Amino acid sequence: MKTLIVALVCLAGCDGILPAPDFEQMIDQHKLKAFAATSYFSDGRAMRPPADGTIARDVRLGPPELVRGKTAAGAYVEHIPIPLDRAAIEHGRHDFETYCGVCHGLTGDGSSVVARHMELRRPPSLVSGKVVAFPVGRVFTVTEEGYGLMPSYRHQLTAQRRWQIVAYLGALQLSQHAQLAALPSPVRTDAERALATKATP
């Protein structure tokens, strides 16, 4: 405590001896700005290239099929590269209805309150038209990179969760275009019975 008091007394007595703080130096700092030219570096650029092997912090690491939806050669993958079960599809449904259904509608048909107010470009149907023919990798890439007015969701959702959305979308598409003959026997029997009941007045 005594040391602190002595220090304060000494500082108080230094008025006029120490130079006044120069706040202008903080405002007008001597530094190189982005994209500026400089003779300090041999290439004349102020901005320095990243060190070899540097990876941006938002880059997803892993096999390209899993994290980009494309093969190493750049082709869209045709099959979902994660294990799928009923729980995974349910997770995909939850995320689809949270993130995608707002614009594309809960059934993926492009009909929603938000879509009705998007006059510039309405969200397309995901269960009809050319989207149905897209390889799963292309659909995943849209969630990774965004498309048109749609933003990327790579910061909100992991690759795993976005693949689950793609899987659920496949189920939605199948529900809209399922052929009766393609259904498993017990399911087909139930469906035929339901259709017959519906057709009966």
PDB file of C-alpha atoms in Angstrom:
ATOM      1  CA  MET A   1       0.000   0.000   0.000  1.00  0.00           C
ATOM      2  CA  LYS A   2       2.880   2.362   0.897  1.00  0.00           C
ATOM      3  CA  THR A   3       4.540   1.562  -2.439  1.00  0.00           C
ATOM      4  CA  LEU A   4       1.371   2.535  -4.304  1.00  0.00           C
ATOM      5  CA  ILE A   5       1.117   5.859  -2.489  1.00  0.00           C
ATOM      6  CA  VAL A   6       4.790   6.656  -3.216  1.00  0.00           C
ATOM      7  CA  ALA A   7       4.268   5.813  -6.893  1.00  0.00           C
ATOM      8  CA  LEU A   8       1.228   8.096  -7.132  1.00  0.00           C
ATOM      9  CA  VAL A   9       3.109  10.960  -5.482  1.00  0.00           C
ATOM     10  CA  CYS A  10       6.038  10.529  -7.881  1.00  0.00           C
ATOM     11  CA  LEU A  11       3.758  10.479 -10.896  1.00  0.00           C
ATOM     12  CA  ALA A  12       1.970  13.577  -9.721  1.00  0.00           C
ATOM     13  CA  GLY A  13       5.321  15.344  -9.454  1.00  0.00           C
ATOM     14  CA  CYS A  14       6.298  14.378 -12.996  1.00  0.00           C
ATOM     15  CA  ASP A  15       3.793  16.714 -14.600  1.00  0.00           C
ATOM     16  CA  GLY A  16       5.625  18.657 -17.290  1.00  0.00           C
ATOM     17  CA  ILE A  17       8.580  16.242 -17.273  1.00  0.00           C
ATOM     18  CA  LEU A  18       7.044  13.295 -19.150  1.00  0.00           C
ATOM     19  CA  PRO A  19       5.698  14.019 -22.628  1.00  0.00           C
ATOM     20  CA  ALA A  20       1.926  14.275 -22.971  1.00  0.00           C
ATOM     21  CA  PRO A  21       0.289  11.199 -24.557  1.00  0.00           C
ATOM     22  CA  ASP A  22      -0.018  11.523 -28.325  1.00  0.00           C
ATOM     23  CA  PHE A  23      -3.419  10.088 -29.192  1.00  0.00           C
ATOM     24  CA  GLU A  24      -2.920  11.048 -32.841  1.00  0.00           C
ATOM     25  CA  GLN A  25      -0.382   8.241 -33.155  1.00  0.00           C
ATOM     26  CA  MET A  26      -3.124   5.777 -32.290  1.00  0.00           C
ATOM     27  CA  ILE A  27      -5.405   7.231 -34.951  1.00  0.00           C
ATOM     28  CA  ASP A  28      -2.759   7.577 -37.659  1.00  0.00           C
ATOM     29  CA  GLN A  29      -0.833   4.353 -37.230  1.00  0.00           C
ATOM     30  CA  HIS A  30       2.074   3.417 -39.450  1.00  0.00           C
ATOM     31  CA  LYS A  31       0.806   0.196 -41.010  1.00  0.00           C
ATOM     32  CA  LEU A  32       0.206  -1.415 -44.358  1.00  0.00           C
ATOM     33  CA  LYS A  33      -3.392  -1.700 -45.499  1.00  0.00           C
ATOM     34  CA  ALA A  34      -4.940  -4.507 -47.532  1.00  0.00           C
ATOM     35  CA  PHE A  35      -4.323  -4.320 -51.303  1.00  0.00           C
ATOM     36  CA  ALA A  36      -1.820  -1.460 -50.832  1.00  0.00           C
ATOM     37  CA  ALA A  37       1.512  -1.416 -52.665  1.00  0.00           C
ATOM     38  CA  THR A  38       4.755  -1.425 -50.704  1.00  0.00           C
ATOM     39  CA  SER A  39       8.452  -1.617 -51.384  1.00  0.00           C
ATOM     40  CA  TYR A  40       8.978  -3.486 -48.120  1.00  0.00           C
ATOM     41  CA  PHE A  41       8.319  -6.874 -49.741  1.00  0.00           C
ATOM     42  CA  SER A  42       9.978  -8.032 -52.937  1.00  0.00           C
ATOM     43  CA  ASP A  43       6.659  -8.691 -54.711  1.00  0.00           C
ATOM     44  CA  GLY A  44       5.455  -5.147 -53.992  1.00  0.00           C
ATOM     45  CA  ARG A  45       2.270  -6.295 -52.215  1.00  0.00           C
ATOM     46  CA  ALA A  46       1.274  -5.429 -48.671  1.00  0.00           C
ATOM     47  CA  MET A  47      -0.978  -8.489 -48.367  1.00  0.00           C
ATOM     48  CA  ARG A  48       0.958 -11.677 -47.778  1.00  0.00           C
ATOM     49  CA  PRO A  49      -0.049 -15.027 -49.247  1.00  0.00           C
ATOM     50  CA  PRO A  50      -1.051 -17.628 -46.668  1.00  0.00           C
ATOM     51  CA  ALA A  51       1.616 -20.073 -45.574  1.00  0.00           C
ATOM     52  CA  ASP A  52       1.765 -23.389 -47.410  1.00  0.00           C
ATOM     53  CA  GLY A  53      -0.833 -25.805 -46.091  1.00  0.00           C
ATOM     54  CA  THR A  54      -3.020 -23.082 -44.586  1.00  0.00           C
ATOM     55  CA  ILE A  55      -6.702 -24.023 -44.404  1.00  0.00           C
ATOM     56  CA  ALA A  56      -9.504 -21.505 -43.960  1.00  0.00           C
ATOM     57  CA  ARG A  57     -11.267 -21.982 -40.640  1.00  0.00           C
ATOM     58  CA  ASP A  58     -14.670 -22.573 -42.292  1.00  0.00           C
ATOM     59  CA  VAL A  59     -13.410 -25.314 -44.615  1.00  0.00           C
ATOM     60  CA  ARG A  60     -14.994 -28.677 -43.920  1.00  0.00           C
ATOM     61  CA  LEU A  61     -12.425 -31.449 -43.744  1.00  0.00           C
ATOM     62  CA  GLY A  62     -13.175 -34.961 -44.875  1.00  0.00           C
ATOM     63  CA  PRO A  63     -13.778 -36.997 -48.019  1.00  0.00           C
ATOM     64  CA  PRO A  64     -15.158 -34.765 -50.806  1.00  0.00           C
ATOM     65  CA  GLU A  65     -18.113 -37.123 -51.255  1.00  0.00           C
ATOM     66  CA  LEU A  66     -19.137 -36.462 -47.653  1.00  0.00           C
ATOM     67  CA  VAL A  67     -18.356 -32.766 -47.226  1.00  0.00           C
ATOM     68  CA  ARG A  68     -18.958 -31.460 -50.754  1.00  0.00           C
ATOM     69  CA  GLY A  69     -21.357 -33.939 -52.356  1.00  0.00           C
ATOM     70  CA  LYS A  70     -18.885 -34.487 -55.198  1.00  0.00           C
ATOM     71  CA  THR A  71     -16.226 -37.013 -56.061  1.00  0.00           C
ATOM     72  CA  ALA A  72     -12.561 -36.031 -56.237  1.00  0.00           C
ATOM     73  CA  ALA A  73     -13.085 -35.693 -60.004  1.00  0.00           C
ATOM     74  CA  GLY A  74     -15.896 -33.173 -59.433  1.00  0.00           C
ATOM     75  CA  ALA A  75     -18.907 -35.358 -60.336  1.00  0.00           C
ATOM     76  CA  TYR A  76     -21.989 -35.264 -58.113  1.00  0.00           C
ATOM     77  CA  VAL A  77     -22.366 -38.367 -55.947  1.00  0.00           C
ATOM     78  CA  GLU A  78     -25.323 -40.599 -56.748  1.00  0.00           C
ATOM     79  CA  HIS A  79     -25.765 -42.187 -53.316  1.00  0.00           C
ATOM     80  CA  ILE A  80     -25.970 -40.697 -49.832  1.00  0.00           C
ATOM     81  CA  PRO A  81     -22.612 -41.412 -48.130  1.00  0.00           C
ATOM     82  CA  ILE A  82     -23.861 -41.772 -44.538  1.00  0.00           C
ATOM     83  CA  PRO A  83     -25.703 -44.604 -42.791  1.00  0.00           C
ATOM     84  CA  LEU A  84     -29.461 -44.109 -42.839  1.00  0.00           C
ATOM     85  CA  ASP A  85     -32.166 -45.434 -40.570  1.00  0.00           C
ATOM     86  CA  ARG A  86     -35.565 -44.226 -39.418  1.00  0.00           C
ATOM     87  CA  ALA A  87     -34.012 -41.973 -36.755  1.00  0.00           C
ATOM     88  CA  ALA A  88     -31.782 -40.301 -39.362  1.00  0.00           C
ATOM     89  CA  ILE A  89     -34.778 -39.657 -41.613  1.00  0.00           C
ATOM     90  CA  GLU A  90     -36.693 -38.187 -38.656  1.00  0.00           C
ATOM     91  CA  HIS A  91     -33.763 -35.878 -37.907  1.00  0.00           C
ATOM     92  CA  GLY A  92     -33.784 -34.904 -41.571  1.00  0.00           C
ATOM     93  CA  ARG A  93     -37.491 -34.179 -41.378  1.00  0.00           C
ATOM     94  CA  HIS A  94     -37.039 -31.923 -38.351  1.00  0.00           C
ATOM     95  CA  ASP A  95     -34.246 -29.929 -40.026  1.00  0.00           C
ATOM     96  CA  PHE A  96     -36.092 -29.794 -43.360  1.00  0.00           C
ATOM     97  CA  GLU A  97     -39.181 -28.337 -41.703  1.00  0.00           C
ATOM     98  CA  THR A  98     -37.022 -25.883 -39.726  1.00  0.00           C
ATOM     99  CA  TYR A  99     -34.688 -24.633 -42.439  1.00  0.00           C
ATOM    100  CA  CYS A 100     -36.180 -25.600 -45.814  1.00  0.00           C
ATOM    101  CA  GLY A 101     -39.930 -25.724 -45.249  1.00  0.00           C
ATOM    102  CA  VAL A 102     -40.055 -22.011 -44.445  1.00  0.00           C
ATOM    103  CA  CYS A 103     -39.614 -21.230 -48.144  1.00  0.00           C
ATOM    104  CA  HIS A 104     -40.173 -24.532 -49.958  1.00  0.00           C
ATOM    105  CA  GLY A 105     -43.200 -25.584 -47.902  1.00  0.00           C
ATOM    106  CA  LEU A 106     -43.477 -28.466 -45.450  1.00  0.00           C
ATOM    107  CA  THR A 107     -44.260 -30.863 -48.301  1.00  0.00           C
ATOM    108  CA  GLY A 108     -41.523 -29.416 -50.507  1.00  0.00           C
ATOM    109  CA  ASP A 109     -43.948 -28.203 -53.177  1.00  0.00           C
ATOM    110  CA  GLY A 110     -42.737 -24.589 -53.115  1.00  0.00           C
ATOM    111  CA  SER A 111     -45.911 -23.342 -51.466  1.00  0.00           C
ATOM    112  CA  SER A 112     -45.444 -21.344 -48.264  1.00  0.00           C
ATOM    113  CA  VAL A 113     -46.310 -17.988 -46.760  1.00  0.00           C
ATOM    114  CA  VAL A 114     -42.761 -16.809 -47.418  1.00  0.00           C
ATOM    115  CA  ALA A 115     -42.829 -18.044 -51.013  1.00  0.00           C
ATOM    116  CA  ARG A 116     -46.044 -16.150 -51.730  1.00  0.00           C
ATOM    117  CA  HIS A 117     -44.260 -12.914 -50.855  1.00  0.00           C
ATOM    118  CA  MET A 118     -41.121 -13.630 -52.890  1.00  0.00           C
ATOM    119  CA  GLU A 119     -41.940 -11.797 -56.102  1.00  0.00           C
ATOM    120  CA  LEU A 120     -38.399 -11.665 -57.480  1.00  0.00           C
ATOM    121  CA  ARG A 121     -37.860 -15.421 -57.570  1.00  0.00           C
ATOM    122  CA  ARG A 122     -40.106 -17.951 -55.889  1.00  0.00           C
ATOM    123  CA  PRO A 123     -38.618 -21.090 -54.350  1.00  0.00           C
ATOM    124  CA  PRO A 124     -39.057 -24.046 -56.701  1.00  0.00           C
ATOM    125  CA  SER A 125     -40.905 -27.230 -55.916  1.00  0.00           C
ATOM    126  CA  LEU A 126     -38.505 -29.883 -54.652  1.00  0.00           C
ATOM    127  CA  VAL A 127     -40.897 -32.772 -55.268  1.00  0.00           C
ATOM    128  CA  SER A 128     -41.689 -32.217 -58.945  1.00  0.00           C
ATOM    129  CA  GLY A 129     -40.019 -30.974 -62.085  1.00  0.00           C
ATOM    130  CA  LYS A 130     -36.308 -31.181 -62.773  1.00  0.00           C
ATOM    131  CA  VAL A 131     -35.265 -31.191 -59.088  1.00  0.00           C
ATOM    132  CA  VAL A 132     -36.533 -34.761 -58.752  1.00  0.00           C
ATOM    133  CA  ALA A 133     -33.971 -35.875 -61.341  1.00  0.00           C
ATOM    134  CA  PHE A 134     -31.025 -34.193 -59.593  1.00  0.00           C
ATOM    135  CA  PRO A 135     -28.384 -36.533 -58.161  1.00  0.00           C
ATOM    136  CA  VAL A 136     -28.284 -36.395 -54.371  1.00  0.00           C
ATOM    137  CA  GLY A 137     -24.860 -34.782 -54.527  1.00  0.00           C
ATOM    138  CA  ARG A 138     -26.251 -31.789 -56.373  1.00  0.00           C
ATOM    139  CA  VAL A 139     -28.973 -31.264 -53.782  1.00  0.00           C
ATOM    140  CA  PHE A 140     -26.357 -31.502 -51.017  1.00  0.00           C
ATOM    141  CA  THR A 141     -24.097 -29.004 -52.814  1.00  0.00           C
ATOM    142  CA  VAL A 142     -26.944 -26.470 -52.780  1.00  0.00           C
ATOM    143  CA  THR A 143     -27.102 -26.790 -48.981  1.00  0.00           C
ATOM    144  CA  GLU A 144     -23.317 -26.377 -48.883  1.00  0.00           C
ATOM    145  CA  GLU A 145     -22.903 -23.442 -51.243  1.00  0.00           C
ATOM    146  CA  GLY A 146     -26.358 -21.878 -51.492  1.00  0.00           C
ATOM    147  CA  TYR A 147     -28.144 -21.152 -54.748  1.00  0.00           C
ATOM    148  CA  GLY A 148     -29.723 -17.942 -56.037  1.00  0.00           C
ATOM    149  CA  LEU A 149     -31.478 -16.270 -53.106  1.00  0.00           C
ATOM    150  CA  MET A 150     -30.983 -19.316 -50.894  1.00  0.00           C
ATOM    151  CA  PRO A 151     -28.021 -19.007 -48.499  1.00  0.00           C
ATOM    152  CA  SER A 152     -25.554 -21.716 -47.587  1.00  0.00           C
ATOM    153  CA  TYR A 153     -26.441 -23.726 -44.485  1.00  0.00           C
ATOM    154  CA  ARG A 154     -22.973 -25.115 -43.816  1.00  0.00           C
ATOM    155  CA  HIS A 155     -22.548 -22.854 -40.787  1.00  0.00           C
ATOM    156  CA  GLN A 156     -25.903 -23.823 -39.260  1.00  0.00           C
ATOM    157  CA  LEU A 157     -25.875 -27.545 -40.039  1.00  0.00           C
ATOM    158  CA  THR A 158     -23.168 -30.184 -40.101  1.00  0.00           C
ATOM    159  CA  ALA A 159     -22.601 -32.224 -43.245  1.00  0.00           C
ATOM    160  CA  GLN A 160     -24.242 -35.183 -41.498  1.00  0.00           C
ATOM    161  CA  ARG A 161     -27.415 -33.228 -40.762  1.00  0.00           C
ATOM    162  CA  ARG A 162     -27.593 -31.849 -44.303  1.00  0.00           C
ATOM    163  CA  TRP A 163     -27.278 -35.353 -45.739  1.00  0.00           C
ATOM    164  CA  GLN A 164     -30.172 -36.352 -43.489  1.00  0.00           C
ATOM    165  CA  ILE A 165     -32.193 -33.517 -45.017  1.00  0.00           C
ATOM    166  CA  VAL A 166     -31.340 -34.805 -48.496  1.00  0.00           C
ATOM    167  CA  ALA A 167     -32.489 -38.276 -47.426  1.00  0.00           C
ATOM    168  CA  TYR A 168     -35.767 -36.915 -46.081  1.00  0.00           C
ATOM    169  CA  LEU A 169     -36.303 -34.948 -49.290  1.00  0.00           C
ATOM    170  CA  GLY A 170     -35.898 -38.227 -51.174  1.00  0.00           C
ATOM    171  CA  ALA A 171     -38.667 -39.688 -49.021  1.00  0.00           C
ATOM    172  CA  LEU A 172     -40.868 -36.667 -49.775  1.00  0.00           C
ATOM    173  CA  GLN A 173     -40.259 -37.047 -53.502  1.00  0.00           C
ATOM    174  CA  LEU A 174     -41.033 -40.746 -53.329  1.00  0.00           C
ATOM    175  CA  SER A 175     -44.271 -40.039 -51.467  1.00  0.00           C
ATOM    176  CA  GLN A 176     -45.383 -37.795 -54.339  1.00  0.00           C
ATOM    177  CA  HIS A 177     -44.421 -40.145 -57.170  1.00  0.00           C
ATOM    178  CA  ALA A 178     -44.564 -43.676 -55.766  1.00  0.00           C
ATOM    179  CA  GLN A 179     -45.793 -46.323 -58.198  1.00  0.00           C
ATOM    180  CA  LEU A 180     -48.223 -48.792 -56.643  1.00  0.00           C
ATOM    181  CA  ALA A 181     -46.489 -51.736 -58.280  1.00  0.00           C
ATOM    182  CA  ALA A 182     -43.136 -50.695 -56.795  1.00  0.00           C
ATOM    183  CA  LEU A 183     -44.350 -50.899 -53.194  1.00  0.00           C
ATOM    184  CA  PRO A 184     -43.501 -53.921 -51.007  1.00  0.00           C
ATOM    185  CA  SER A 185     -46.285 -56.485 -50.950  1.00  0.00           C
ATOM    186  CA  PRO A 186     -47.800 -55.722 -47.491  1.00  0.00           C
ATOM    187  CA  VAL A 187     -47.646 -51.981 -48.100  1.00  0.00           C
ATOM    188  CA  ARG A 188     -49.118 -52.374 -51.583  1.00  0.00           C
ATOM    189  CA  THR A 189     -52.017 -54.415 -50.198  1.00  0.00           C
ATOM    190  CA  ASP A 190     -52.793 -51.731 -47.609  1.00  0.00           C
ATOM    191  CA  ALA A 191     -52.530 -49.000 -50.245  1.00  0.00           C
ATOM    192  CA  GLU A 192     -54.865 -50.856 -52.655  1.00  0.00           C
ATOM    193  CA  ARG A 193     -57.370 -51.348 -49.855  1.00  0.00           C
ATOM    194  CA  ALA A 194     -57.210 -47.652 -48.935  1.00  0.00           C
ATOM    195  CA  LEU A 195     -57.618 -46.601 -52.584  1.00  0.00           C
ATOM    196  CA  ALA A 196     -60.595 -48.935 -53.022  1.00  0.00           C
ATOM    197  CA  THR A 197     -62.249 -47.538 -49.912  1.00  0.00           C
ATOM    198  CA  LYS A 198     -61.661 -43.992 -51.131  1.00  0.00           C
ATOM    199  CA  ALA A 199     -63.132 -44.782 -54.569  1.00  0.00           C
ATOM    200  CA  THR A 200     -66.281 -46.276 -53.049  1.00  0.00           C
ATOM    201  CA  PRO A 201     -69.055 -43.618 -52.745  1.00  0.00           C
TER     202      PRO A 201
END
